[in-house]
Amino acid sequence: FSPGAALAADAAAGRAFARENCSRCHAIDRAGASPLRKAPPFREIARRYRIADLEESLAEGIVTGHPGMPEFELTPRQIDDLLAHMRRLRRSR
């Protein structure tokens, strides 16, 4: 992650990506329960893990062992945007 990427990242685009791809199971905002009880809300993920670790996981592609979660391969821009949204959630304590 670079400071220039932080300036170019678009938290609103990251939220839109999360709404489109993740909100079926995860709560993606500052409040509310996840639709799938086992799926942690994004605000908890943002607080539990270092952003650098999340960036690395996203860059490698998200692959899970349970059948309900699709595999994701995000572009660098999508990663930056999603992490900008996660940073916003982290700051909203």
Backbone as ProteinMPNN parsed JSONL, in Angstrom:
{"seq_chain_A": "FSPGAALAADAAAGRAFARENCSRCHAIDRAGASPLRKAPPFREIARRYRIADLEESLAEGIVTGHPGMPEFELTPRQIDDLLAHMRRLRRSR", "coords_chain_A": {"N_chain_A": [[0.852, -1.186, 0.0], [0.565, 2.168, -0.839], [1.095, 5.676, -0.115], [0.198, 7.293, -2.256], [-1.685, 5.644, -3.446], [-3.638, 5.664, -1.522], [-4.663, 8.217, -1.767], [-5.773, 8.077, -4.291], [-7.63, 6.09, -4.018], [-11.045, 5.142, -3.792], [-13.419, 5.287, -1.554], [-16.207, 5.195, -1.709], [-16.608, 3.801, -4.08], [-15.487, 1.413, -3.269], [-17.314, 0.654, -1.288], [-19.541, 0.316, -2.908], [-18.69, -1.868, -4.45], [-18.532, -3.773, -2.393], [-21.224, -3.838, -1.625], [-22.386, -4.906, -3.924], [-21.073, -7.397, -4.171], [-20.633, -8.605, -1.674], [-22.529, -8.111, 0.306], [-24.645, -9.852, 0.517], [-24.055, -11.69, 2.413], [-22.382, -10.451, 4.357], [-22.486, -7.747, 6.706], [-21.903, -4.552, 5.586], [-21.556, -1.997, 6.421], [-21.323, 0.631, 8.945], [-23.015, -0.142, 10.962], [-25.398, -2.646, 11.978], [-26.44, -6.064, 11.514], [-24.875, -8.936, 10.059], [-26.326, -10.524, 7.215], [-25.871, -13.279, 6.961], [-25.277, -15.143, 9.64], [-22.808, -16.287, 10.415], [-20.973, -14.851, 8.996], [-18.653, -12.371, 9.425], [-19.244, -8.903, 10.187], [-18.089, -6.287, 8.038], [-16.987, -4.107, 9.415], [-15.963, -5.272, 11.719], [-14.034, -6.973, 10.643], [-12.329, -5.046, 9.583], [-11.347, -3.898, 11.9], [-10.178, -6.009, 13.207], [-8.087, -7.025, 11.671], [-4.914, -6.117, 10.255], [-4.665, -3.568, 7.814], [-2.733, -3.901, 5.825], [-2.431, -6.674, 5.855], [-4.948, -7.453, 4.991], [-4.879, -6.361, 2.452], [-2.913, -7.931, 1.229], [-4.158, -10.461, 1.318], [-6.392, -9.972, -0.314], [-5.114, -9.388, -2.726], [-4.028, -11.831, -3.348], [-6.224, -13.265, -3.921], [-9.43, -14.247, -2.919], [-10.228, -17.17, -1.5], [-12.27, -19.601, -0.214], [-13.143, -22.204, 2.137], [-15.779, -22.869, 2.36], [-18.841, -23.594, 0.669], [-20.665, -21.515, 0.042], [-19.473, -19.021, -0.328], [-18.274, -17.101, -2.932], [-15.341, -17.325, -5.063], [-12.97, -14.729, -5.357], [-11.255, -12.504, -7.49], [-9.721, -9.644, -7.387], [-9.124, -6.513, -9.015], [-6.197, -4.377, -8.881], [-7.134, -1.734, -8.467], [-9.759, -2.166, -7.488], [-9.102, -3.421, -5.1], [-7.726, -1.321, -3.746], [-9.862, 0.507, -3.522], [-11.764, -0.974, -2.015], [-10.315, -1.362, 0.336], [-10.094, 1.302, 1.123], [-12.728, 1.788, 1.831], [-12.866, -0.009, 3.986], [-11.011, 1.172, 5.721], [-12.39, 3.489, 6.331], [-14.502, 2.381, 7.773], [-13.076, 1.402, 9.945], [-12.293, 3.715, 11.223], [-14.652, 4.6, 12.259], [-15.488, 4.165, 14.908]], "CA_chain_A": [[0.0, 0.0, 0.0], [1.366, 3.389, -0.92], [0.312, 6.89, 0.158], [-0.466, 7.729, -3.474], [-2.869, 4.798, -3.649], [-4.672, 6.098, -0.575], [-5.296, 9.409, -2.316], [-6.523, 7.709, -5.479], [-8.656, 5.122, -3.667], [-12.397, 5.689, -3.718], [-14.164, 4.515, -0.554], [-17.579, 4.989, -2.187], [-16.537, 2.704, -5.052], [-15.257, 0.207, -2.474], [-18.593, 0.284, -0.679], [-20.397, -0.191, -3.99], [-18.209, -3.224, -4.74], [-18.959, -4.623, -1.277], [-22.679, -3.99, -1.704], [-22.683, -5.788, -5.063], [-20.448, -8.722, -4.105], [-20.415, -9.144, -0.331], [-23.596, -7.789, 1.263], [-25.584, -10.96, 0.665], [-23.676, -12.407, 3.627], [-21.72, -9.579, 5.33], [-22.853, -6.347, 6.918], [-20.787, -3.815, 4.983], [-21.568, -0.623, 6.915], [-20.919, 0.898, 10.331], [-23.973, -0.736, 11.901], [-26.241, -3.697, 11.429], [-25.981, -7.445, 11.583], [-24.666, -9.615, 8.779], [-27.431, -11.408, 6.84], [-25.44, -14.63, 7.304], [-24.773, -14.972, 10.998], [-21.4, -16.688, 10.52], [-20.13, -13.911, 8.242], [-18.402, -11.188, 10.256], [-19.432, -7.593, 9.559], [-16.851, -5.684, 7.541], [-16.384, -3.226, 10.43], [-15.174, -6.13, 12.606], [-12.856, -7.402, 9.877], [-11.45, -3.877, 9.483], [-10.721, -3.647, 13.207], [-9.492, -7.22, 13.651], [-6.907, -7.304, 10.852], [-4.168, -4.976, 9.714], [-5.029, -3.279, 6.428], [-1.712, -4.523, 4.968], [-2.749, -8.101, 5.755], [-6.132, -7.562, 4.136], [-4.437, -6.072, 1.084], [-2.216, -9.122, 0.738], [-5.165, -11.506, 1.093], [-7.192, -9.602, -1.481], [-4.271, -9.479, -3.911], [-3.83, -13.246, -3.652], [-7.514, -13.842, -4.3], [-10.142, -14.805, -1.776], [-10.716, -18.528, -1.721], [-12.687, -20.116, 1.084], [-13.469, -23.612, 2.186], [-17.209, -23.153, 2.398], [-19.389, -23.478, -0.685], [-21.505, -20.356, -0.202], [-18.728, -17.808, -0.662], [-17.594, -17.225, -4.227], [-13.938, -16.928, -5.143], [-12.822, -13.39, -5.916], [-9.974, -11.965, -7.935], [-9.951, -8.213, -7.534], [-8.089, -5.719, -9.665], [-5.541, -3.494, -7.904], [-8.018, -0.591, -8.177], [-10.827, -2.652, -6.62], [-8.492, -3.638, -3.779], [-7.524, 0.0, -3.13], [-11.168, 1.081, -3.193], [-12.356, -1.743, -0.918], [-9.556, -1.044, 1.548], [-10.482, 2.661, 1.533], [-13.996, 1.607, 2.551], [-12.552, -0.659, 5.267], [-10.383, 2.192, 6.58], [-13.471, 4.366, 6.784], [-15.202, 1.638, 8.83], [-12.176, 1.301, 11.101], [-12.278, 5.015, 11.906], [-16.006, 4.975, 12.698], [-15.802, 3.585, 16.23]], "C_chain_A": [[0.882, 1.227, 0.0], [0.501, 4.604, -0.628], [-0.417, 7.407, -1.076], [-1.722, 6.934, -3.758], [-3.996, 5.235, -2.732], [-5.41, 7.32, -1.117], [-6.183, 9.061, -3.502], [-7.682, 6.77, -5.158], [-9.992, 5.822, -3.44], [-13.232, 4.823, -2.783], [-15.601, 4.244, -1.008], [-17.622, 3.855, -3.219], [-16.29, 1.379, -4.327], [-16.527, -0.274, -1.802], [-19.541, -0.285, -1.721], [-19.99, -1.605, -4.383], [-18.682, -4.182, -3.656], [-20.461, -4.863, -1.317], [-23.046, -5.003, -2.785], [-22.223, -7.23, -4.825], [-20.442, -9.377, -2.73], [-21.614, -9.03, 0.602], [-24.66, -8.874, 1.4], [-25.312, -11.707, 1.979], [-23.148, -11.485, 4.729], [-22.438, -8.243, 5.479], [-21.659, -5.537, 6.42], [-20.677, -2.387, 5.498], [-21.2, -0.548, 8.391], [-21.826, 0.257, 11.365], [-24.731, -1.845, 11.2], [-25.588, -5.065, 11.506], [-25.776, -7.991, 10.172], [-25.87, -10.493, 8.468], [-27.124, -12.882, 7.134], [-24.721, -14.539, 8.637], [-23.29, -15.311, 11.16], [-20.455, -15.7, 9.836], [-19.891, -12.66, 9.077], [-18.703, -9.898, 9.493], [-18.082, -7.02, 9.123], [-16.194, -4.799, 8.595], [-15.552, -4.033, 11.42], [-13.908, -6.618, 11.911], [-11.85, -6.259, 9.825], [-10.72, -3.608, 10.787], [-9.855, -4.817, 13.656], [-8.162, -7.433, 12.931], [-6.224, -6.021, 10.415], [-4.555, -4.806, 8.249], [-4.013, -3.915, 5.472], [-1.973, -6.016, 4.795], [-3.968, -8.325, 4.869], [-5.749, -7.328, 2.674], [-3.772, -7.297, 0.475], [-3.21, -10.247, 0.433], [-5.997, -11.216, -0.148], [-6.389, -9.746, -2.772], [-4.058, -10.936, -4.327], [-5.108, -13.901, -4.145], [-8.158, -14.492, -3.094], [-10.706, -16.158, -2.18], [-11.066, -19.083, -0.35], [-13.042, -21.582, 0.983], [-14.959, -23.9, 2.215], [-17.846, -22.82, 1.06], [-20.182, -22.205, -0.962], [-20.764, -19.12, -0.639], [-18.007, -17.992, -1.984], [-16.116, -16.855, -4.114], [-13.881, -15.559, -5.815], [-11.393, -13.171, -6.369], [-10.227, -10.496, -8.245], [-8.801, -7.564, -8.282], [-7.394, -4.875, -8.594], [-6.426, -2.3, -7.517], [-9.147, -1.01, -7.234], [-10.309, -2.893, -5.204], [-8.316, -2.309, -3.062], [-8.849, 0.606, -2.675], [-11.806, 0.354, -2.01], [-11.627, -1.464, 0.39], [-9.84, 0.375, 2.033], [-11.804, 2.61, 2.296], [-13.74, 0.985, 3.923], [-11.89, 0.332, 6.238], [-11.434, 3.133, 7.155], [-14.248, 3.685, 7.915], [-14.365, 1.578, 10.105], [-12.202, 2.59, 11.915], [-13.62, 5.361, 12.547], [-16.409, 4.385, 14.039], [-16.685, 4.486, 17.033]], "O_chain_A": [[1.844, 1.308, 0.764], [-0.706, 4.572, -0.869], [-1.536, 7.908, -0.963], [-2.711, 7.476, -4.25], [-5.167, 5.186, -3.107], [-6.623, 7.448, -0.952], [-7.229, 9.68, -3.7], [-8.622, 6.663, -5.945], [-10.045, 6.953, -2.956], [-13.698, 3.752, -3.172], [-16.151, 3.18, -0.723], [-18.555, 3.052, -3.23], [-16.822, 0.344, -4.726], [-16.79, -1.476, -1.752], [-20.259, -1.25, -1.457], [-20.851, -2.452, -4.624], [-19.175, -5.27, -3.954], [-20.918, -5.979, -1.068], [-23.912, -5.854, -2.582], [-22.902, -8.174, -5.229], [-20.263, -10.591, -2.632], [-21.71, -9.769, 1.582], [-25.489, -8.815, 2.308], [-26.223, -12.281, 2.577], [-23.431, -11.708, 5.906], [-22.934, -7.679, 4.504], [-20.522, -5.817, 6.799], [-19.8, -1.64, 5.063], [-20.816, -1.546, 9.001], [-21.443, 0.125, 12.527], [-24.701, -1.96, 9.975], [-24.365, -5.2, 11.554], [-26.426, -7.556, 9.221], [-26.392, -11.15, 9.368], [-28.017, -13.641, 7.512], [-23.664, -13.916, 8.736], [-22.596, -14.685, 11.961], [-19.25, -15.727, 10.088], [-20.845, -11.955, 9.404], [-18.448, -9.811, 8.292], [-17.061, -7.249, 9.772], [-14.966, -4.742, 8.666], [-14.539, -3.539, 11.915], [-12.839, -6.669, 12.519], [-10.651, -6.478, 10.002], [-9.584, -3.135, 10.771], [-8.898, -4.627, 14.407], [-7.217, -7.962, 13.516], [-6.861, -4.983, 10.231], [-4.748, -5.788, 7.532], [-4.396, -4.418, 4.416], [-1.762, -6.563, 3.713], [-4.01, -9.276, 4.089], [-6.237, -8.014, 1.776], [-4.045, -7.652, -0.671], [-3.104, -10.906, -0.602], [-6.274, -12.117, -0.941], [-6.924, -10.175, -3.794], [-3.925, -11.237, -5.513], [-5.065, -14.984, -4.728], [-7.5, -15.205, -2.337], [-11.543, -16.266, -3.077], [-10.25, -19.04, 0.571], [-13.219, -22.128, -0.106], [-15.366, -25.056, 2.105], [-17.437, -21.87, 0.393], [-20.352, -21.85, -2.128], [-21.357, -18.24, -1.264], [-17.221, -18.926, -2.145], [-15.704, -16.161, -3.185], [-14.653, -15.272, -6.73], [-10.444, -13.598, -5.712], [-10.866, -10.157, -9.241], [-7.655, -8.006, -8.195], [-7.947, -4.679, -7.512], [-6.453, -1.907, -6.351], [-9.46, -0.29, -6.286], [-10.999, -2.601, -4.226], [-8.708, -2.173, -1.903], [-8.945, 1.15, -1.575], [-12.332, 0.996, -1.101], [-12.26, -1.343, 1.439], [-9.826, 0.625, 3.238], [-11.976, 3.312, 3.293], [-14.334, 1.409, 4.915], [-12.182, 0.323, 7.434], [-11.368, 3.52, 8.322], [-14.609, 4.33, 8.899], [-14.895, 1.691, 11.21], [-12.14, 2.559, 13.145], [-13.707, 6.326, 13.305], [-17.593, 4.134, 14.263], [-17.043, 4.153, 18.163]]}, "name": "protein", "num_of_chains": 1, "seq": "FSPGAALAADAAAGRAFARENCSRCHAIDRAGASPLRKAPPFREIARRYRIADLEESLAEGIVTGHPGMPEFELTPRQIDDLLAHMRRLRRSR"}
